XYZ file of C-alpha atoms in Angstrom:
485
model
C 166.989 22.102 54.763
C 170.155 21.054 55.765
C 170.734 17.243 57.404
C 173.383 15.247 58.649
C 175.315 12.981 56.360
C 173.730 9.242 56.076
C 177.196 8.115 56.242
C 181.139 8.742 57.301
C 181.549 10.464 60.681
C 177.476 10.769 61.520
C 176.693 7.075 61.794
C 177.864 3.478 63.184
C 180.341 3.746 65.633
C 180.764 7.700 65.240
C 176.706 8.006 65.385
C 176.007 11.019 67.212
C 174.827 11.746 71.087
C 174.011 15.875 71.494
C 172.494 15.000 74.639
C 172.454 17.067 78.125
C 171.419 15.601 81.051
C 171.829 14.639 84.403
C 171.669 10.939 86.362
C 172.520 10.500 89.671
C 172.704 7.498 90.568
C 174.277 4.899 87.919
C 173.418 1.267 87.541
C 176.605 -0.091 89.575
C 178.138 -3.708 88.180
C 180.884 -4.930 90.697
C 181.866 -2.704 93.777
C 182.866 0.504 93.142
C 186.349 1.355 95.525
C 184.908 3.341 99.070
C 188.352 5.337 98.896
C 187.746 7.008 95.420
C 186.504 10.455 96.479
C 186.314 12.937 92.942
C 185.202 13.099 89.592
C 186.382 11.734 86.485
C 186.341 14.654 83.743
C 186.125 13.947 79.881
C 184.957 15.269 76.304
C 184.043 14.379 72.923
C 183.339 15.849 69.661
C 179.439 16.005 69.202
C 178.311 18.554 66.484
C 174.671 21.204 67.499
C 173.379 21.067 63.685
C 174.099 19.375 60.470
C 178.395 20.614 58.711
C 178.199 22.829 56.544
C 179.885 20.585 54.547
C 179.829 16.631 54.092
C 182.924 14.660 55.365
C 184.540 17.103 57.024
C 186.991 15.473 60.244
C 185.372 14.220 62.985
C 187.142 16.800 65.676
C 185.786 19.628 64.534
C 182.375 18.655 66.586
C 180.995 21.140 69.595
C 182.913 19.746 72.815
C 180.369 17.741 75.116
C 181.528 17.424 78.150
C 180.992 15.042 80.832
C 181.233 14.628 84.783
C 181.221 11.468 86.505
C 181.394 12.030 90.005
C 182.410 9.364 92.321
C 181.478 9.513 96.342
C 180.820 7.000 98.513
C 180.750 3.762 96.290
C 178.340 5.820 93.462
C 178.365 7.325 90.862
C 176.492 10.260 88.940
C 176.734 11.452 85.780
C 176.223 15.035 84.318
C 176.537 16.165 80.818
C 177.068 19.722 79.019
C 177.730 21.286 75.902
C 181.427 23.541 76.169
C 179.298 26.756 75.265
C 181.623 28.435 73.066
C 181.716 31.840 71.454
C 180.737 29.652 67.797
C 178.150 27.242 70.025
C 176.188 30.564 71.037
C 176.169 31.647 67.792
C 174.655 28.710 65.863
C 172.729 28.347 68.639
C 170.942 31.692 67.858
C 170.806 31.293 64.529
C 169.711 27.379 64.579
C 172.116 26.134 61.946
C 176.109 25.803 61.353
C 177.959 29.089 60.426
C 181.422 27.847 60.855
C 182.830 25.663 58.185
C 185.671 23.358 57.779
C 188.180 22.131 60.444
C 190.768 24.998 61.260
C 189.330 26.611 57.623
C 187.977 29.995 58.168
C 187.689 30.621 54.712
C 184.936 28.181 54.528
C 182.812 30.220 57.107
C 179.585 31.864 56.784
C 180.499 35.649 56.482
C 178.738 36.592 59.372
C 180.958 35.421 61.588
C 184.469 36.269 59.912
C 186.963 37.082 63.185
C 185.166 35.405 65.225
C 186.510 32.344 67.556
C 186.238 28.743 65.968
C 186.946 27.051 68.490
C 184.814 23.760 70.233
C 186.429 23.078 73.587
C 186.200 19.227 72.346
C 190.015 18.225 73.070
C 190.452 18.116 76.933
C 189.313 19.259 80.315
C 191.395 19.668 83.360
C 190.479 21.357 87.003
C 192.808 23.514 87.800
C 192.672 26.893 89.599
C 189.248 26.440 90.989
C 187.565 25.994 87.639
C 187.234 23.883 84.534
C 189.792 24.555 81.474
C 188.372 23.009 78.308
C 190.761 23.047 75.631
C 191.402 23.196 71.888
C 194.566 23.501 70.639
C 193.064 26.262 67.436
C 191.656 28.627 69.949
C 191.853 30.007 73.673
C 190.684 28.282 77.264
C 187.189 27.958 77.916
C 186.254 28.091 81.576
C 183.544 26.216 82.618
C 182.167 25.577 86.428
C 183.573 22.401 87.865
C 179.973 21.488 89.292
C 177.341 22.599 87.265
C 179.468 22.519 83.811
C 177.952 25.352 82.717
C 180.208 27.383 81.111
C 181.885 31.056 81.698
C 183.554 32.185 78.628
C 187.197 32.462 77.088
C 189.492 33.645 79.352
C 193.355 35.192 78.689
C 193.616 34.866 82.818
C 193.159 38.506 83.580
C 195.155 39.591 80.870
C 198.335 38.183 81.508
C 198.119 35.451 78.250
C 196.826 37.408 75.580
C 196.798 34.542 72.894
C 194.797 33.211 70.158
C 195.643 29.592 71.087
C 195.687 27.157 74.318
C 197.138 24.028 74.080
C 195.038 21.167 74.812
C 197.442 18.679 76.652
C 198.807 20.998 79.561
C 201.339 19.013 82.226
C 200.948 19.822 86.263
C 204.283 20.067 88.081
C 203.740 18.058 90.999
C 206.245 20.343 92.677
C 205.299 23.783 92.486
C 201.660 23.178 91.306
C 202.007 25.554 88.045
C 200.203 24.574 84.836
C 203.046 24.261 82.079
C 201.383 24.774 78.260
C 202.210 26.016 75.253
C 200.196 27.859 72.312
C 201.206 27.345 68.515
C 200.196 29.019 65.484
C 199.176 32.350 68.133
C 200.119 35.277 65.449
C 197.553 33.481 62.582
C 196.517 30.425 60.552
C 199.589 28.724 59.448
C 202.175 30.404 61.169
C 205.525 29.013 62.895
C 205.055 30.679 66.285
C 205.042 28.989 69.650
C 205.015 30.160 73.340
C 205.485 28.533 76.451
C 203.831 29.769 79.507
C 203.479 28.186 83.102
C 200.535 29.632 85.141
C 200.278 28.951 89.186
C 197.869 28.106 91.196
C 196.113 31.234 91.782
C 196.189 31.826 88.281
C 198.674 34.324 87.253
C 201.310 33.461 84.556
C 204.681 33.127 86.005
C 206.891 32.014 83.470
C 206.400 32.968 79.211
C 209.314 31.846 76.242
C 208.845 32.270 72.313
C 210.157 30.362 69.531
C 209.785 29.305 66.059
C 209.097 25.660 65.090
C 211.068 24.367 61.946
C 207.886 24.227 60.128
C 204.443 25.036 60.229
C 202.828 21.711 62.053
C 200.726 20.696 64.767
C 202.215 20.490 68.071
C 199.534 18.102 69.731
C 201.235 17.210 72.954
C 204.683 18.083 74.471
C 205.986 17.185 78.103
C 208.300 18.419 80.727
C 211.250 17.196 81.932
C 212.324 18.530 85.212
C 213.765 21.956 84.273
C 213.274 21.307 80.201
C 210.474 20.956 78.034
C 210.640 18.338 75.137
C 208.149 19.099 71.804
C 208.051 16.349 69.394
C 207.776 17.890 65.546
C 206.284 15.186 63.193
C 205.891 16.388 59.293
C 202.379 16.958 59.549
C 201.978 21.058 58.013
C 199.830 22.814 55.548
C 200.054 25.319 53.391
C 197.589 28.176 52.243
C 196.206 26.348 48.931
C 195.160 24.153 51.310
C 192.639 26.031 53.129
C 191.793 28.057 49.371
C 190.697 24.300 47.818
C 189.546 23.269 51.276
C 191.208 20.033 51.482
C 192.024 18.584 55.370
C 193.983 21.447 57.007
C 196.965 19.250 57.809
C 199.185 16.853 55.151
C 201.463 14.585 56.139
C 204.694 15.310 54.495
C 207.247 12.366 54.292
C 209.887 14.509 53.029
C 210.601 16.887 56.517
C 212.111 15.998 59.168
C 210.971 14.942 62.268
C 212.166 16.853 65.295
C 212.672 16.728 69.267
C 212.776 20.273 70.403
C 214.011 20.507 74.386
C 214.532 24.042 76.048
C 214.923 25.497 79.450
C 211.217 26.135 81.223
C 212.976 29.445 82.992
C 214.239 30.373 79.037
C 213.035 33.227 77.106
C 212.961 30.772 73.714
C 216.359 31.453 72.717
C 217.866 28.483 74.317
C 215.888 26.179 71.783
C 217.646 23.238 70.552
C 216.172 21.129 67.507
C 217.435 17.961 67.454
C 216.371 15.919 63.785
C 215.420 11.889 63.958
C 214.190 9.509 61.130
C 212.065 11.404 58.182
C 208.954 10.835 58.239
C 208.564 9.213 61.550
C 205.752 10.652 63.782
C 204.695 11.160 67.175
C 201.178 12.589 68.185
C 200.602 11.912 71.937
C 203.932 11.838 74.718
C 203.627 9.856 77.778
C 206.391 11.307 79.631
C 209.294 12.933 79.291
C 213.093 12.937 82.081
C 216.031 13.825 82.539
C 219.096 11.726 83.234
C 222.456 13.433 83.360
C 222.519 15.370 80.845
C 220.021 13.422 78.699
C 216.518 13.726 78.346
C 214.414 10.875 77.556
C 210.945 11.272 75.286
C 208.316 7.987 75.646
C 206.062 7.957 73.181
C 204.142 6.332 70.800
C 206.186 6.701 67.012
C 205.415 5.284 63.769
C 206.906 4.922 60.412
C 204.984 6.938 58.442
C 201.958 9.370 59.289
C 199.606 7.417 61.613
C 196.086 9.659 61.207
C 194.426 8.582 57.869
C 192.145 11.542 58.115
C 195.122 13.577 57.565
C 196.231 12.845 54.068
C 199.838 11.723 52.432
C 201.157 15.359 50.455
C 201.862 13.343 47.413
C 198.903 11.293 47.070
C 200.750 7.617 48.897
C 197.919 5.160 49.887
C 197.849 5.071 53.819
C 199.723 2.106 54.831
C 198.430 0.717 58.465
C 201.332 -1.479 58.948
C 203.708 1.224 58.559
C 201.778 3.644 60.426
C 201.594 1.414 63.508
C 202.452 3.349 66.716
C 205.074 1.292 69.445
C 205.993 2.957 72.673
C 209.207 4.541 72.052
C 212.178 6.183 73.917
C 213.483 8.829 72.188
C 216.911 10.708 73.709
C 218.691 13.276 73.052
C 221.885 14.474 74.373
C 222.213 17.937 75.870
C 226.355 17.692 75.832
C 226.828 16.775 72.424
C 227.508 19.055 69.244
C 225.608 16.545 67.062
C 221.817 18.498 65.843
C 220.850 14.622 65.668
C 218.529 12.385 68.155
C 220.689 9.857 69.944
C 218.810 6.418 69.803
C 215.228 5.881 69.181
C 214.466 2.386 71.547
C 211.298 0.746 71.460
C 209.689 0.076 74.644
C 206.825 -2.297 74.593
C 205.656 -4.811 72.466
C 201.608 -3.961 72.383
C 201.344 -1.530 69.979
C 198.779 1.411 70.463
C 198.125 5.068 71.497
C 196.484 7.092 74.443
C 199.216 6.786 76.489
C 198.732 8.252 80.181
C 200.837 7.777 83.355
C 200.287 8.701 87.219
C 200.585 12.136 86.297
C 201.957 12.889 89.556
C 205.405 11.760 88.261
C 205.210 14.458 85.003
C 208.346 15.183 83.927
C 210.420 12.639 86.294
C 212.062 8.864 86.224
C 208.724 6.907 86.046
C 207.583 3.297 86.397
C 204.464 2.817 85.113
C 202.288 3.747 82.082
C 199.256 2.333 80.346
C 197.816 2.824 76.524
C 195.185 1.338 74.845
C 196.429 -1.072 73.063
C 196.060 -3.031 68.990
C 195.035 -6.423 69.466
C 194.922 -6.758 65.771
C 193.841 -10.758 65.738
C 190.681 -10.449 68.322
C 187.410 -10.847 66.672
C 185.374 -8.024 66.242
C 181.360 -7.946 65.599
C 180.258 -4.338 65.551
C 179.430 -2.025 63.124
C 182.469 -0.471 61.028
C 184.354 3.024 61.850
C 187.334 4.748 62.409
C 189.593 2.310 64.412
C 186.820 0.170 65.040
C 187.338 -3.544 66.185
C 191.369 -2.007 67.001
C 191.388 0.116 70.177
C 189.895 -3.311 71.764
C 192.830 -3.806 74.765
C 194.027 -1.918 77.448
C 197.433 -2.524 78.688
C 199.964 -1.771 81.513
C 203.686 -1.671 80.730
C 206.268 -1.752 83.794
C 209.304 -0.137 82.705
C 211.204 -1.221 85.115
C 210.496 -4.979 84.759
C 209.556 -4.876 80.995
C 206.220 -6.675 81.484
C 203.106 -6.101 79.797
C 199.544 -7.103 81.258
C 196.530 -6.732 79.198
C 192.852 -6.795 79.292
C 190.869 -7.462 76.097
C 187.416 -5.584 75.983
C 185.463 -8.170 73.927
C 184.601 -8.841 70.244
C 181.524 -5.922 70.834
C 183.478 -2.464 70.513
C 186.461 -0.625 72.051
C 187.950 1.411 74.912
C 188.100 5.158 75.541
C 191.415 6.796 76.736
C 192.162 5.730 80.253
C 192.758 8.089 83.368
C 195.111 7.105 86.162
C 193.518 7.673 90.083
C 195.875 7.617 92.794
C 194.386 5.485 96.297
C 195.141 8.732 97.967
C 197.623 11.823 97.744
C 200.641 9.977 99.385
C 200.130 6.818 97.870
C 202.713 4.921 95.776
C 203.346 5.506 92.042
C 201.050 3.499 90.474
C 198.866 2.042 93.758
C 195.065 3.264 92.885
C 193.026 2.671 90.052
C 192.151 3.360 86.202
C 188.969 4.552 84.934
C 188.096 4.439 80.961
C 184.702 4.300 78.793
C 184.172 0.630 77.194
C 181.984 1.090 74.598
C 179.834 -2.051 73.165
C 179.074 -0.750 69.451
C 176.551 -4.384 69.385
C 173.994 -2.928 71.981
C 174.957 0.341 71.784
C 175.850 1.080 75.359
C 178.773 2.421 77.612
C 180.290 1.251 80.593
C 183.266 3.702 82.641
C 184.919 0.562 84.283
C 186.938 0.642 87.300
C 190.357 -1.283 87.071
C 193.278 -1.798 89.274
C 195.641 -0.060 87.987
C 198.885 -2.717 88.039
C 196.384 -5.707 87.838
C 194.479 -4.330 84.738
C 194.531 -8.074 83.240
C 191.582 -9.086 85.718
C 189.531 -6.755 84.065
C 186.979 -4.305 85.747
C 186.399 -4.299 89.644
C 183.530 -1.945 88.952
C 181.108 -1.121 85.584
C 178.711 1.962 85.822
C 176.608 1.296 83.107
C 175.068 4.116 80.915
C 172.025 4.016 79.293
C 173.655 5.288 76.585
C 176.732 5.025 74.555
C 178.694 8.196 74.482
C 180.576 9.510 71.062
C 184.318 8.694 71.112
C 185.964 10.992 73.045
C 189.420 12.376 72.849
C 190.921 13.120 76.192
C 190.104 13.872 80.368
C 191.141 14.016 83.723
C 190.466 13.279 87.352
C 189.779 15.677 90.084
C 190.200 14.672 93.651
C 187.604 15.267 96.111
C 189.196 18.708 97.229
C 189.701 20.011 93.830
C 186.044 19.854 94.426
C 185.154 21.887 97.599
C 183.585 25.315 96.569
């Protein structure tokens, strides 16, 4: 028989959940805002049955998602497994069949062609349904209310593709989800397409192009009329997947790359624009234009900043080097030069998750928030990945340069946070954040209620689980008529 691991990604911190349920009305601490009217969407990585193989990363777990719905000063919570084509089949067979993360030599034979994908990365309403997202594979649709799921979907045909992109941006403007999909034509290949979709789900806009190198494109951004893909020398190679090693390297010795193209391009128009080797960049916060510049924030380190991803020549991860700052990068449509213009730090908190009002996608912006690296707070849990580090959440105001923080405790760490506008008019930046604080001491998590530019006062509002939920990755809030049938 086969069990979990005693160890690694199974226990502590990363210990596992697998649990579907429904509660619907949560223990309230504080007062929970009368005006917030929706539901907070998120997922995590939460394996059905024991790997196939020990140690493997801890992303390639079935996506769990979950529902918090907020009306009226409550909140209920709701919880499903992403039923995926590889869920159903495990599922009937009672144990793993698929192997190693983004490895499908690894798999049980039985389900060779088959989709791998887990729907773990990110969920997003949009077009009357839920999308739930892994970059490896295509978009799951799930219903909105009951979470129970529908199946893959290439939107009627019109996006036949093997991948989805799990951090899609909404243009405020015209309402059309902008994506891309890499590594579509097979494992390892250089292929990218962007696509925009509208509302009533047709695709309306498609490009291809070739990234310099195999890698993964996590995250990209628009920029008005542009899109902006950040390249960091994170690739693979097929020896890889033959000696089953983790499917990505980091490479010190490519280049790191801003790509920025038209969005009404057919790919040609591409322009790869090289900054400092090595340097990475895994999650964007936003992305404008200014003249005939186009500004990237994000977080950037030194050197390769996911341990679980391993140096190509054997280096010894170095956290001080890998340490991610908030970072404009620009580029300079008008110039000749193939090279990045300035790299300028932004904040002095170090940290990742960044998220803004995403109303203001791909425009001049104000306001943006991360959880932050309070690297000298005491921490008593148990250990794990980033444990004791993703302790702070913090708001930086670019225009005024200041920083507020709120520090979650010396018990455990916060979840990526969500922005929630007071209403559909309202202000950049007027409404509140929501984000999981997990205590890893008593085994518990809280989704806490800030305001959103007074974060430092801490939570106006706790709903307190009765359990603490796995990790998570990313999610997204739905207002109240995102939500009508």
């Amino acid at each position: 028989m086969v069990h979990f691991p005693q160890d690694g990604i199974y226990q502590d911190v990363l210990r596992l959940v697998r649990l579907e349920g429904d509660i619907g009305d949560l223990e309230i601490e504080g007062d929970v805002p009368a005006e917030m009217d929706g539901a907070f969407y998120r997922v995590h990585p939460d394996p059905q049955f024991a790997p196939r193989k020990a140690g493997d990363q801890f992303f390639n777990g079935d996506g769990m998602v979950t529902m918090f719905r907020v009306h009226d000063g409550k909140i209920s919570f709701r919880q499903r497994y992403a039923k995926t084509d590889k869920w159903k089949l495990e599922n009937e067979a009672g144990h793993a069949l698929f192997g190693s993360y983004r490895n499908p030599l690894t798999d049980d034979p039985s389900v060779k062609g088959a989709y791998r994908g887990t729907a773990n990365t990110n969920v997003l309403v949009f077009n009357d349904k839920l999308l739930a997202m892994k970059e490896d594979s295509p978009c799951l649709v799930m219903d909105k209310l009951s979470l129970e799921t529908d199946g893959y979907t290439d939107f009627s045909g019109e996006l036949p593709l093997r991948t989805f992109g799990a951090h899609p941006k909404i243009d405020a403007a015209t309402g059309n989800l902008c994506n891309i999909s890499y590594a579509s034509k097979g494992d390892l290949s250089r292929d990218v397409t962007y696509f925009e979709i509208d509302r009533d789900g047709h695709v309306v806009a498609r490009a291809e192009f070739e990234v310099p190198y195999y890698t993964m494109l996590h995250d990209f951004c628009i920029a008005n009329d542009y899109i902006v893909i950040p390249v960091s020398p994170y690739s693979s190679d097929m020896s890889v997947l033959e000696q089953d090693r983790p499917h990505f390297y980091y490479d010190r010795a490519l280049p790191s790359y801003i790509g920025v193209m038209r969005r009404d391009s057919d790919g040609s128009d591409m322009r790869w624009f090289k900054h400092e080797p090595g340097s990475c960049s895994c999650h964007v916060m936003n992305a404008f234009k200014e003249g005939s510049k186009i500004h990237l924030d994000t977080p950037v380190s030194k050197i390769g900043s996911l341990p679980f991803f391993p140096d190509k020549d054997g280096a010894p991860f170095d956290p001080a080097l890998a340490m991610t700052e908030l970072s404009r990068i620009t580029v300079d449509l008008s110039s000749n030069s193939d090279e990045v213009e300035s790299i300028t730090r932004l904040g002095d908190a170090p940290g990742e998750f960044p998220r803004i009002d995403d109303r203001m996608a791909g425009k001049p912006y104000r306001h943006g928030w991360m959880i932050t690296y309070s690297l000298e707070k005491p921490y008593n849990g148990p250990p794990g990945p980033f444990a004791g580090v993703i302790n702070t959440l913090t708001h930086f105001d670019l225009e005024t340069g200041q920083e507020q923080s709120w520090w979650c405790g010396p018990d455990g760490s916060i979840q990526e946070p969500c922005f929630i506008p007071r209403n559909a008019d309202a202000a950049e930046g007027d409404g509140w954040l929501v984000a999981l604080v997990d205590d890893h001491v008593h085994n518990y998590s809280d989704l806490c209620i800030f305001d959103a530019c007074d974060v430092a006062k801490g939570p106006v509002a706790r709903a307190k689980l009765p359990i603490r939920l796995r990790q998570g990755l990313h999610g997204n809030w739905a207002a109240a008529d995102m939500l009508a049938a």
